[in-house]
PDB file of C-alpha atoms in Angstrom:
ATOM      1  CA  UNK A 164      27.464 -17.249  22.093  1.00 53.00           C
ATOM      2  CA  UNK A 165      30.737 -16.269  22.842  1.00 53.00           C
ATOM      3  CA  UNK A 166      31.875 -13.637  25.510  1.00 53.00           C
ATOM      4  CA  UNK A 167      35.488 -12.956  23.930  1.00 58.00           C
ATOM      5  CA  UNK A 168      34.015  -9.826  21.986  1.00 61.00           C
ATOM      6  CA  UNK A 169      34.065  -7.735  25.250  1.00 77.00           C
ATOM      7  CA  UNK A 170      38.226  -8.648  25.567  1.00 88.00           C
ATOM      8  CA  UNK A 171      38.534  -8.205  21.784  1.00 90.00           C
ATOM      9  CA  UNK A 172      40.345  -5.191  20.584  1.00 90.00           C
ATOM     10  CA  UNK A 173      42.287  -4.634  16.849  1.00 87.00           C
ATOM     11  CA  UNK A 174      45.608  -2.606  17.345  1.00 89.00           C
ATOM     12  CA  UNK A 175      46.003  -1.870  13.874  1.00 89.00           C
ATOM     13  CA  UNK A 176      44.914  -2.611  10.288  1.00 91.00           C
ATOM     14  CA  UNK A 177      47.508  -2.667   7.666  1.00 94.00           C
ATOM     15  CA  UNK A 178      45.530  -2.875   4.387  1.00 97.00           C
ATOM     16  CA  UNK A 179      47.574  -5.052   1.283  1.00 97.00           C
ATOM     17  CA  UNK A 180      47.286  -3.612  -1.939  1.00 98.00           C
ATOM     18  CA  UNK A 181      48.390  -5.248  -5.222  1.00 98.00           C
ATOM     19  CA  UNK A 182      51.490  -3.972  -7.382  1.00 97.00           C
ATOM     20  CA  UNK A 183      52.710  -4.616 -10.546  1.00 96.00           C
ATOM     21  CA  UNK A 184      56.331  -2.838 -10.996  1.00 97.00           C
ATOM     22  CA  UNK A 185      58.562  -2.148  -8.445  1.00 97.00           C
ATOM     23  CA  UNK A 186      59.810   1.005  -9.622  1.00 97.00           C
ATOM     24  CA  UNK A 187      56.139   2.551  -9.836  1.00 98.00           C
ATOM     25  CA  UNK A 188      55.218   1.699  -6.365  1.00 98.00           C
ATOM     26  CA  UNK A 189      58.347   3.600  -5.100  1.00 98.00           C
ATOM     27  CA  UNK A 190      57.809   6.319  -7.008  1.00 98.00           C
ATOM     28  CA  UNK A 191      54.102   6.397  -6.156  1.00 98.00           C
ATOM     29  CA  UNK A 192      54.035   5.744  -2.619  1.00 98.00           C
ATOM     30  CA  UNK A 193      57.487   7.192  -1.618  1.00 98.00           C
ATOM     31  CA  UNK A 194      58.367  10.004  -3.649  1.00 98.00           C
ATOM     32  CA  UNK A 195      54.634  11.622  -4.488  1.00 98.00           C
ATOM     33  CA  UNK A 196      52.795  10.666  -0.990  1.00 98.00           C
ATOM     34  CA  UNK A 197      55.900  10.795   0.862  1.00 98.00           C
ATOM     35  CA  UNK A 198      55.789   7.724   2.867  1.00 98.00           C
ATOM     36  CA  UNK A 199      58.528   5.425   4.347  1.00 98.00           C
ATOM     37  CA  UNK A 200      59.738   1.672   3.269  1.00 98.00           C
ATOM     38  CA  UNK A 201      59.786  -0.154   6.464  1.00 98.00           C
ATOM     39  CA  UNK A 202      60.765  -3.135   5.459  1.00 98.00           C
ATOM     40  CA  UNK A 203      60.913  -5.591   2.626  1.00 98.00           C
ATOM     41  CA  UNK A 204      60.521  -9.649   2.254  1.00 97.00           C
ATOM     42  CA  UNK A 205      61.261 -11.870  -0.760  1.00 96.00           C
ATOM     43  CA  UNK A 206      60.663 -15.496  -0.768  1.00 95.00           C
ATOM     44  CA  UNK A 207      64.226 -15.969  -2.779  1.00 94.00           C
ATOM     45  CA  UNK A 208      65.801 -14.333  -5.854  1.00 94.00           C
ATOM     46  CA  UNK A 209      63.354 -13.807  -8.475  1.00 94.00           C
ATOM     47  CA  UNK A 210      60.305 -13.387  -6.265  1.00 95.00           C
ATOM     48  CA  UNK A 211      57.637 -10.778  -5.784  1.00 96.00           C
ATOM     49  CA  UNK A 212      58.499  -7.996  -3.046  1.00 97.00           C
ATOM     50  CA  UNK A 213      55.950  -7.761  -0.112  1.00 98.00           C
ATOM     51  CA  UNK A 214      56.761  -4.372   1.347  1.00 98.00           C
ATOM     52  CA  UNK A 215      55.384  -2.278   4.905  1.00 98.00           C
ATOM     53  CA  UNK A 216      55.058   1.532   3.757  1.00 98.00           C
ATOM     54  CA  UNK A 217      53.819   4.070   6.286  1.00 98.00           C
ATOM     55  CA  UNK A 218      53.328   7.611   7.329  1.00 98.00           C
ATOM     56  CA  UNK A 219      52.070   9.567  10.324  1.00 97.00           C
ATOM     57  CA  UNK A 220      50.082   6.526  11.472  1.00 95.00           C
ATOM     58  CA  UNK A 221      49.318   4.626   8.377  1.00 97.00           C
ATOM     59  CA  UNK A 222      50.370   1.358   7.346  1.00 98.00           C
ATOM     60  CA  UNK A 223      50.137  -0.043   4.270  1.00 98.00           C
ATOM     61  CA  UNK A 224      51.577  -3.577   2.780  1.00 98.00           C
ATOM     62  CA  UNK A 225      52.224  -3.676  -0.873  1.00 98.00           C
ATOM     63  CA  UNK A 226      52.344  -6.980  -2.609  1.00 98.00           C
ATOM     64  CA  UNK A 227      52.970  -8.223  -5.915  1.00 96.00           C
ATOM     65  CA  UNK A 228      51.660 -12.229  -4.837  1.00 96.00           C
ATOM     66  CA  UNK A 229      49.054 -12.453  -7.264  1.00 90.00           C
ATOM     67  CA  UNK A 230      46.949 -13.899  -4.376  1.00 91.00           C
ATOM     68  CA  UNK A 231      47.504 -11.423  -1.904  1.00 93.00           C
ATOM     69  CA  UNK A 232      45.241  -9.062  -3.156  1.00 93.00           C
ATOM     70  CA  UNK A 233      42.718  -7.745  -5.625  1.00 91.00           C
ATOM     71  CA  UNK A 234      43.621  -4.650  -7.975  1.00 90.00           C
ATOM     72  CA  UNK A 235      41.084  -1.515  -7.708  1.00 93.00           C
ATOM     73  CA  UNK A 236      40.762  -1.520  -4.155  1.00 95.00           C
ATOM     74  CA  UNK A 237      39.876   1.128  -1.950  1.00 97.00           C
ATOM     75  CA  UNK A 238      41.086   2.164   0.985  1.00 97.00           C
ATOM     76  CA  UNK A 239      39.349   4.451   3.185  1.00 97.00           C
ATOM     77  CA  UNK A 240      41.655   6.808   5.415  1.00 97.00           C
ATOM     78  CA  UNK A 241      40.480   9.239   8.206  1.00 97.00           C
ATOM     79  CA  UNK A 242      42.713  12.066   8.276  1.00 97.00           C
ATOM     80  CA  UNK A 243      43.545  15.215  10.130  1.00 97.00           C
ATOM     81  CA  UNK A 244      45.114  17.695   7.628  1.00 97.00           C
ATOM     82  CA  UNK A 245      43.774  16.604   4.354  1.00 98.00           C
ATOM     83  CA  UNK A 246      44.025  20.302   2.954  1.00 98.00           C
ATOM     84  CA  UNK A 247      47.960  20.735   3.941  1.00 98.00           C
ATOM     85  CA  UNK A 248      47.992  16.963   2.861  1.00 98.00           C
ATOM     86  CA  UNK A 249      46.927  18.257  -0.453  1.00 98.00           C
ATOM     87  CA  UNK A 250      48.998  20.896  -0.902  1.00 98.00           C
ATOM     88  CA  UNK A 251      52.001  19.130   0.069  1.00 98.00           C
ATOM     89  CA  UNK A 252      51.659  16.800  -3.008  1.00 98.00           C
ATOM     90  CA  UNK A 253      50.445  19.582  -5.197  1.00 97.00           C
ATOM     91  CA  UNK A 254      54.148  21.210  -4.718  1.00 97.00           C
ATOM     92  CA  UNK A 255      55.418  17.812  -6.033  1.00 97.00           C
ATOM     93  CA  UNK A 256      53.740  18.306  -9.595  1.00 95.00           C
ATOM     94  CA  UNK A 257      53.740  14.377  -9.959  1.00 96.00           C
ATOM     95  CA  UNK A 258      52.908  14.001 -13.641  1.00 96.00           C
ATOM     96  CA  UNK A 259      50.352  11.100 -12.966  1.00 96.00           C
ATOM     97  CA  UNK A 260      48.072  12.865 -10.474  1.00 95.00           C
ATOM     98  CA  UNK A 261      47.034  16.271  -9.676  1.00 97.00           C
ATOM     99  CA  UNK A 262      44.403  15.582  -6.680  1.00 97.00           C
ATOM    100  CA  UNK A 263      41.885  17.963  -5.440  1.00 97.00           C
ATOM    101  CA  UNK A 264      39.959  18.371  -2.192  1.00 98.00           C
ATOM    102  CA  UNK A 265      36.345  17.657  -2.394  1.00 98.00           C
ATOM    103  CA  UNK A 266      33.685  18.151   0.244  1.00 97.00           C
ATOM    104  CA  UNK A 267      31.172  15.858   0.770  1.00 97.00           C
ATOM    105  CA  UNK A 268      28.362  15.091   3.261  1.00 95.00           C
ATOM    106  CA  UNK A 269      30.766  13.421   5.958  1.00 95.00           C
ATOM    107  CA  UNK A 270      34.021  15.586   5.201  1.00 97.00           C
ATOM    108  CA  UNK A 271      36.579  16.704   3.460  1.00 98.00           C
ATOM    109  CA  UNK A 272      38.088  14.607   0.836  1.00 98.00           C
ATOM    110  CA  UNK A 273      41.070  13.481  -1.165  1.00 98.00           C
ATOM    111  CA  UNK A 274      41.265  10.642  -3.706  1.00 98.00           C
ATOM    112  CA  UNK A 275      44.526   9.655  -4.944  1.00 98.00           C
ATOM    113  CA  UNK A 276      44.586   6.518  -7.406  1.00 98.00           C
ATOM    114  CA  UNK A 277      47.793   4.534  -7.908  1.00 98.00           C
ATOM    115  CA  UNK A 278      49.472   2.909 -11.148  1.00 97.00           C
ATOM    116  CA  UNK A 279      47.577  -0.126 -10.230  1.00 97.00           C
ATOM    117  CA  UNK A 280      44.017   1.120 -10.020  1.00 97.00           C
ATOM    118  CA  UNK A 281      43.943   1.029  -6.253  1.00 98.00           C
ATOM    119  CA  UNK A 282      42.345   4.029  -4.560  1.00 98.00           C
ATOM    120  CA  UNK A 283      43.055   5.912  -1.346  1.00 98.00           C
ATOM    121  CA  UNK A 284      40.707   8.326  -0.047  1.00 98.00           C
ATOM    122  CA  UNK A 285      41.808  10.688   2.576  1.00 98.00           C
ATOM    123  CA  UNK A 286      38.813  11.922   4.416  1.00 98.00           C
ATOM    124  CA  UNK A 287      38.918  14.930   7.106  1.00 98.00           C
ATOM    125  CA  UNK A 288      35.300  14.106   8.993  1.00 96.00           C
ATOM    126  CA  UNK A 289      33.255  17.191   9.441  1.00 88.00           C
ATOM    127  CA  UNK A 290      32.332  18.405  12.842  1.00 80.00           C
ATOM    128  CA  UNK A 291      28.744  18.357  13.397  1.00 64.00           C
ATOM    129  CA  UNK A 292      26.819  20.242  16.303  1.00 44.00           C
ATOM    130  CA  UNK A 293      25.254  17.491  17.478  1.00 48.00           C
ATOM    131  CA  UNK A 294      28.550  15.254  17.145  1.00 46.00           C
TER     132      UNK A 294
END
């Protein structure tokens, strides 16, 4: 058995999800939950765009590779803020979403769904005594 878990440590994960239009993904991921493009790659003209979007810590890659990912993932997001979070995209009246906050057993939490079927929850954990 290997020692190299105790010198092992993951800096970041950047979780791909699959798109299907260009146009929605910008509109989706830009203008409603207000993130960034940080870059963008094409193999050559006439390709599918692989794209870096991110906000206040997370990274997400967008691909339209069909083998890059699987449509109707989830992606599960700890978050500080979800309430203001919510709020913020509630002022956007996005036609295609309206999400809500819903508490649960381990926090407080926000489900948005994209035009592609692929979910992001935003969960606030809740503060326990004995945590």
């Amino acid at each position: 058995m290997s020692h190299e878990t105790h010198t092992t440590r993951f800096t970041r994960v950047c979780p791909i999800l699959r798109i299907f239009d260009e146009a929605k993904a910008r509109e989706f991921y830009v203008d409603f939950l207000g993130f960034s493009v940080d870059w963008e790659h094409r193999f050559g003209e006439n390709f599918p765009l692989y794209m870096q979007v991110s906000r206040a810590g997370l990274v997400l890659h967008l691909s339209g590779h069909h083998g890059d990912a699987t449509p109707g993932s989830t992606v599960f997001v700890e978050t500080l803020g979800v309430e203001a979070y919510r709020s913020e995209l509630a002022a956007k009246d996005y036609t295609y979403m309206k999400p809500g906050v819903e508490p649960l057993p381990w926090g407080l939490q926000m489900e948005v769904t994209d035009p592609f079927g692929n979910r992001i929850r935003f969960c606030e954990r809740l503060e326990t005594e004995s945590a």
